[in-house]
Amino acid sequence: MKSYPLVDLRQEYLSQKKEIDMAIARILNKASFFLGEELEKFEKEFARFIGTKHALGVASGTASIKLSLQALGIGRGDEVITTPLTFIATAEAIIAVGAKPVFVDVDGETLNIDPNKIGKAISNETKAIIPVHLYGIPCDIDPILAIAKKNKLYVIEDCAQAHGSTYKGKKVGSFGDTGCFSFYAAKLLGAYGDAGAITTSNKELYKKISLLRNHGRSAANKNLHLVIGNTSVLDSLQAAILAVKLRRIKENIKKRLSRALYYNKLLSGTEVEPMILPSGTLPSLYVYVIRVKKRAALKNYLAKKKISAGIHFPISLHLQPSLKSLGYKKGDFPFSEKAAKEVLSLPLHQFLTKRNQEYIVSKLTYAANLNK
Ligand SMILES: *Cc1c(COP(=O)(O)O)cnc(C)c1O
């Protein structure tokens, strides 16, 4: 039986094999793995793509959030507002710098942080908001920026799932003080190992993060350490691979969106709710997410038909054992909890054919009818 993976990293590699192999061989032959022209070239191209003055390659998406917080001077005793419907890394980065995550429930439709609920969560300790552009759907950024401005808060955008998503004609990652990207292998722009980037147009922040990602090392004297930093520079091998993949990103984004629209068309009038793609935004979709009631039964049935489905994410963060000390309880964020029970991600990648999608939807709607 043919199988239908969520993403197809092997086909993606094969589609650019020659260029990727050449990039890898070039780095190995140069034997130059750290900082330098390969990294700078990727950073320039990525900054141009997002529309910021600077980009800094870092070790991972998690590191990009942590470094942003450190560069903004956020730490012990501070609070940072974010969504409970995200990958654990968003909260982990806040805790890693000694600050406390404060969750605000999501909008029931977009599943992104609800700007109307942010005001009530602001205290004297609040220093920043981290909106997460979940699944590649841009947050409603304008009201978030307005609240931040009024309350003198920083905005750190978590763009780990939204490489190239646009909101009112501008790319996410260009609105906040910094934009944080993950290039984890399965992300829309993926390296072959852990990797990430920070975008910013603020020169001071750019300089601070340059220090913080590399042991606080002075540019003029490598044995002089100016601040306590991290081992967090994106290595040249991954930067060179990412530069090759970046050339295809616009095409990849377009193909994913057209497949999402085709899913929506196939699902309209069925038992299954299609994904909501808000107007005024051009999402760069990381995953295609439907909402279903009897999810476990559906997922099992799809697995029997060799169709992989994912869950992003099955547990709202405020109910994670590792975040228990924050003191939240069941019922605190009802929209996030409901979404965590219902969301199901279907295969979405640039190699998916219309026929593949028709097959996936026929199996899905069959199972949904059985499990009404
Ligand atoms: C993947 C992801 C991260 C973390 O990125 P890593 O590169 O795995 O460290 C952070 N936030 C969100 C929303 C993510 O999806």
mmCIF file of N, CA and C and ligand atoms in Angstrom, residues 59-65 85-90 132-134 158-161 180-184 187 194-196 286 312-313, ligand 1:
data_model
loop_
_atom_site.group_PDB
_atom_site.id
_atom_site.type_symbol
_atom_site.label_atom_id
_atom_site.label_comp_id
_atom_site.label_asym_id
_atom_site.label_seq_id
_atom_site.Cartn_x
_atom_site.Cartn_y
_atom_site.Cartn_z
ATOM 1 N N ALA A 59 21.564 28.573 16.788
ATOM 2 C CA ALA A 59 21.596 27.115 16.877
ATOM 3 C C ALA A 59 20.242 26.426 16.705
ATOM 4 N N SER A 60 19.152 27.109 17.040
ATOM 5 C CA SER A 60 17.826 26.477 16.965
ATOM 6 C C SER A 60 16.753 27.547 17.109
ATOM 7 N N GLY A 61 15.518 27.145 16.909
ATOM 8 C CA GLY A 61 14.398 28.050 17.136
ATOM 9 C C GLY A 61 14.293 28.415 18.614
ATOM 10 N N THR A 62 14.502 27.434 19.453
ATOM 11 C CA THR A 62 14.444 27.679 20.897
ATOM 12 C C THR A 62 15.503 28.718 21.282
ATOM 13 N N ALA A 63 16.710 28.545 20.746
ATOM 14 C CA ALA A 63 17.798 29.495 21.032
ATOM 15 C C ALA A 63 17.440 30.894 20.530
ATOM 16 N N SER A 64 16.710 30.980 19.408
ATOM 17 C CA SER A 64 16.371 32.305 18.865
ATOM 18 C C SER A 64 15.476 33.077 19.836
ATOM 19 N N ILE A 65 14.581 32.378 20.517
ATOM 20 C CA ILE A 65 13.698 33.047 21.493
ATOM 21 C C ILE A 65 14.494 33.406 22.750
ATOM 22 N N LEU A 85 -1.191 27.472 23.291
ATOM 23 C CA LEU A 85 -1.313 26.525 22.177
ATOM 24 C C LEU A 85 -0.118 26.722 21.245
ATOM 25 N N THR A 86 1.006 26.148 21.659
ATOM 26 C CA THR A 86 2.253 26.263 20.902
ATOM 27 C C THR A 86 3.137 25.097 21.284
ATOM 28 N N PHE A 87 4.291 25.007 20.618
ATOM 29 C CA PHE A 87 5.265 23.991 20.992
ATOM 30 C C PHE A 87 5.881 24.411 22.328
ATOM 31 N N ILE A 88 6.250 23.424 23.129
ATOM 32 C CA ILE A 88 6.773 23.674 24.473
ATOM 33 C C ILE A 88 7.950 24.659 24.499
ATOM 34 N N ALA A 89 8.701 24.716 23.388
ATOM 35 C CA ALA A 89 9.912 25.550 23.330
ATOM 36 C C ALA A 89 9.641 27.017 23.637
ATOM 37 N N THR A 90 8.480 27.518 23.238
ATOM 38 C CA THR A 90 8.172 28.937 23.471
ATOM 39 C C THR A 90 8.226 29.225 24.975
ATOM 40 N N VAL A 132 2.685 33.793 18.732
ATOM 41 C CA VAL A 132 3.147 32.658 17.914
ATOM 42 C C VAL A 132 2.234 32.569 16.692
ATOM 43 N N HIS A 133 2.826 32.622 15.509
ATOM 44 C CA HIS A 133 2.026 32.513 14.275
ATOM 45 C C HIS A 133 1.810 31.027 13.988
ATOM 46 N N LEU A 134 0.827 30.463 14.689
ATOM 47 C CA LEU A 134 0.640 29.010 14.683
ATOM 48 C C LEU A 134 0.226 28.491 13.307
ATOM 49 N N ASP A 158 7.240 34.652 17.508
ATOM 50 C CA ASP A 158 7.647 33.267 17.289
ATOM 51 C C ASP A 158 7.149 32.860 15.900
ATOM 52 N N CYS A 159 8.079 32.864 14.942
ATOM 53 C CA CYS A 159 7.757 32.574 13.535
ATOM 54 C C CYS A 159 8.228 31.172 13.146
ATOM 55 N N ALA A 160 8.410 30.310 14.145
ATOM 56 C CA ALA A 160 8.974 28.976 13.873
ATOM 57 C C ALA A 160 8.122 28.156 12.911
ATOM 58 N N GLN A 161 6.838 28.539 12.764
ATOM 59 C CA GLN A 161 5.951 27.810 11.855
ATOM 60 C C GLN A 161 5.485 28.719 10.712
ATOM 61 N N CYS A 180 11.581 35.224 15.462
ATOM 62 C CA CYS A 180 12.335 34.017 15.801
ATOM 63 C C CYS A 180 11.935 32.857 14.902
ATOM 64 N N PHE A 181 12.917 32.270 14.244
ATOM 65 C CA PHE A 181 12.653 31.206 13.271
ATOM 66 C C PHE A 181 13.356 29.917 13.665
ATOM 67 N N SER A 182 12.690 28.803 13.386
ATOM 68 C CA SER A 182 13.293 27.481 13.559
ATOM 69 C C SER A 182 13.514 26.877 12.180
ATOM 70 N N PHE A 183 14.665 26.248 11.991
ATOM 71 C CA PHE A 183 14.906 25.489 10.758
ATOM 72 C C PHE A 183 15.048 24.012 11.089
ATOM 73 N N TYR A 184 14.342 23.565 12.107
ATOM 74 C CA TYR A 184 14.261 22.145 12.434
ATOM 75 C C TYR A 184 13.869 21.408 11.148
ATOM 76 N N LYS A 187 10.410 21.643 9.489
ATOM 77 C CA LYS A 187 9.762 22.954 9.305
ATOM 78 C C LYS A 187 9.751 23.316 7.826
ATOM 79 N N ASP A 194 19.591 20.727 13.965
ATOM 80 C CA ASP A 194 18.988 21.894 14.606
ATOM 81 C C ASP A 194 19.569 23.184 14.029
ATOM 82 N N ALA A 195 18.703 24.159 13.817
ATOM 83 C CA ALA A 195 19.134 25.455 13.286
ATOM 84 C C ALA A 195 18.004 26.461 13.484
ATOM 85 N N GLY A 196 18.367 27.755 13.513
ATOM 86 C CA GLY A 196 17.351 28.793 13.679
ATOM 87 C C GLY A 196 17.904 30.147 13.267
ATOM 88 N N TYR A 286 2.741 25.739 7.530
ATOM 89 C CA TYR A 286 3.613 24.682 8.059
ATOM 90 C C TYR A 286 2.841 23.369 8.034
ATOM 91 N N HIS A 312 -0.888 19.030 16.393
ATOM 92 C CA HIS A 312 -0.124 20.218 16.800
ATOM 93 C C HIS A 312 -1.024 21.159 17.596
ATOM 94 N N PHE A 313 -1.228 20.959 18.870
ATOM 95 C CA PHE A 313 -0.546 20.091 19.794
ATOM 96 C C PHE A 313 -1.590 19.454 20.692
HETATM 97 C C1 LIG B 1 9.636 24.280 16.285
HETATM 98 C C2 LIG B 1 9.163 25.358 17.167
HETATM 99 C C3 LIG B 1 9.999 26.011 18.085
HETATM 100 C C4 LIG B 1 11.367 25.536 18.433
HETATM 101 O O1 LIG B 1 12.251 25.379 17.402
HETATM 102 P P1 LIG B 1 13.521 24.405 17.535
HETATM 103 O O2 LIG B 1 14.308 24.739 16.303
HETATM 104 O O3 LIG B 1 13.002 23.003 17.527
HETATM 105 O O4 LIG B 1 14.244 24.737 18.775
HETATM 106 C C5 LIG B 1 9.499 27.100 18.784
HETATM 107 N N1 LIG B 1 8.237 27.516 18.613
HETATM 108 C C6 LIG B 1 7.391 26.900 17.765
HETATM 109 C C7 LIG B 1 6.002 27.424 17.603
HETATM 110 C C8 LIG B 1 7.816 25.789 17.022
HETATM 111 O O5 LIG B 1 6.965 25.171 16.199
#
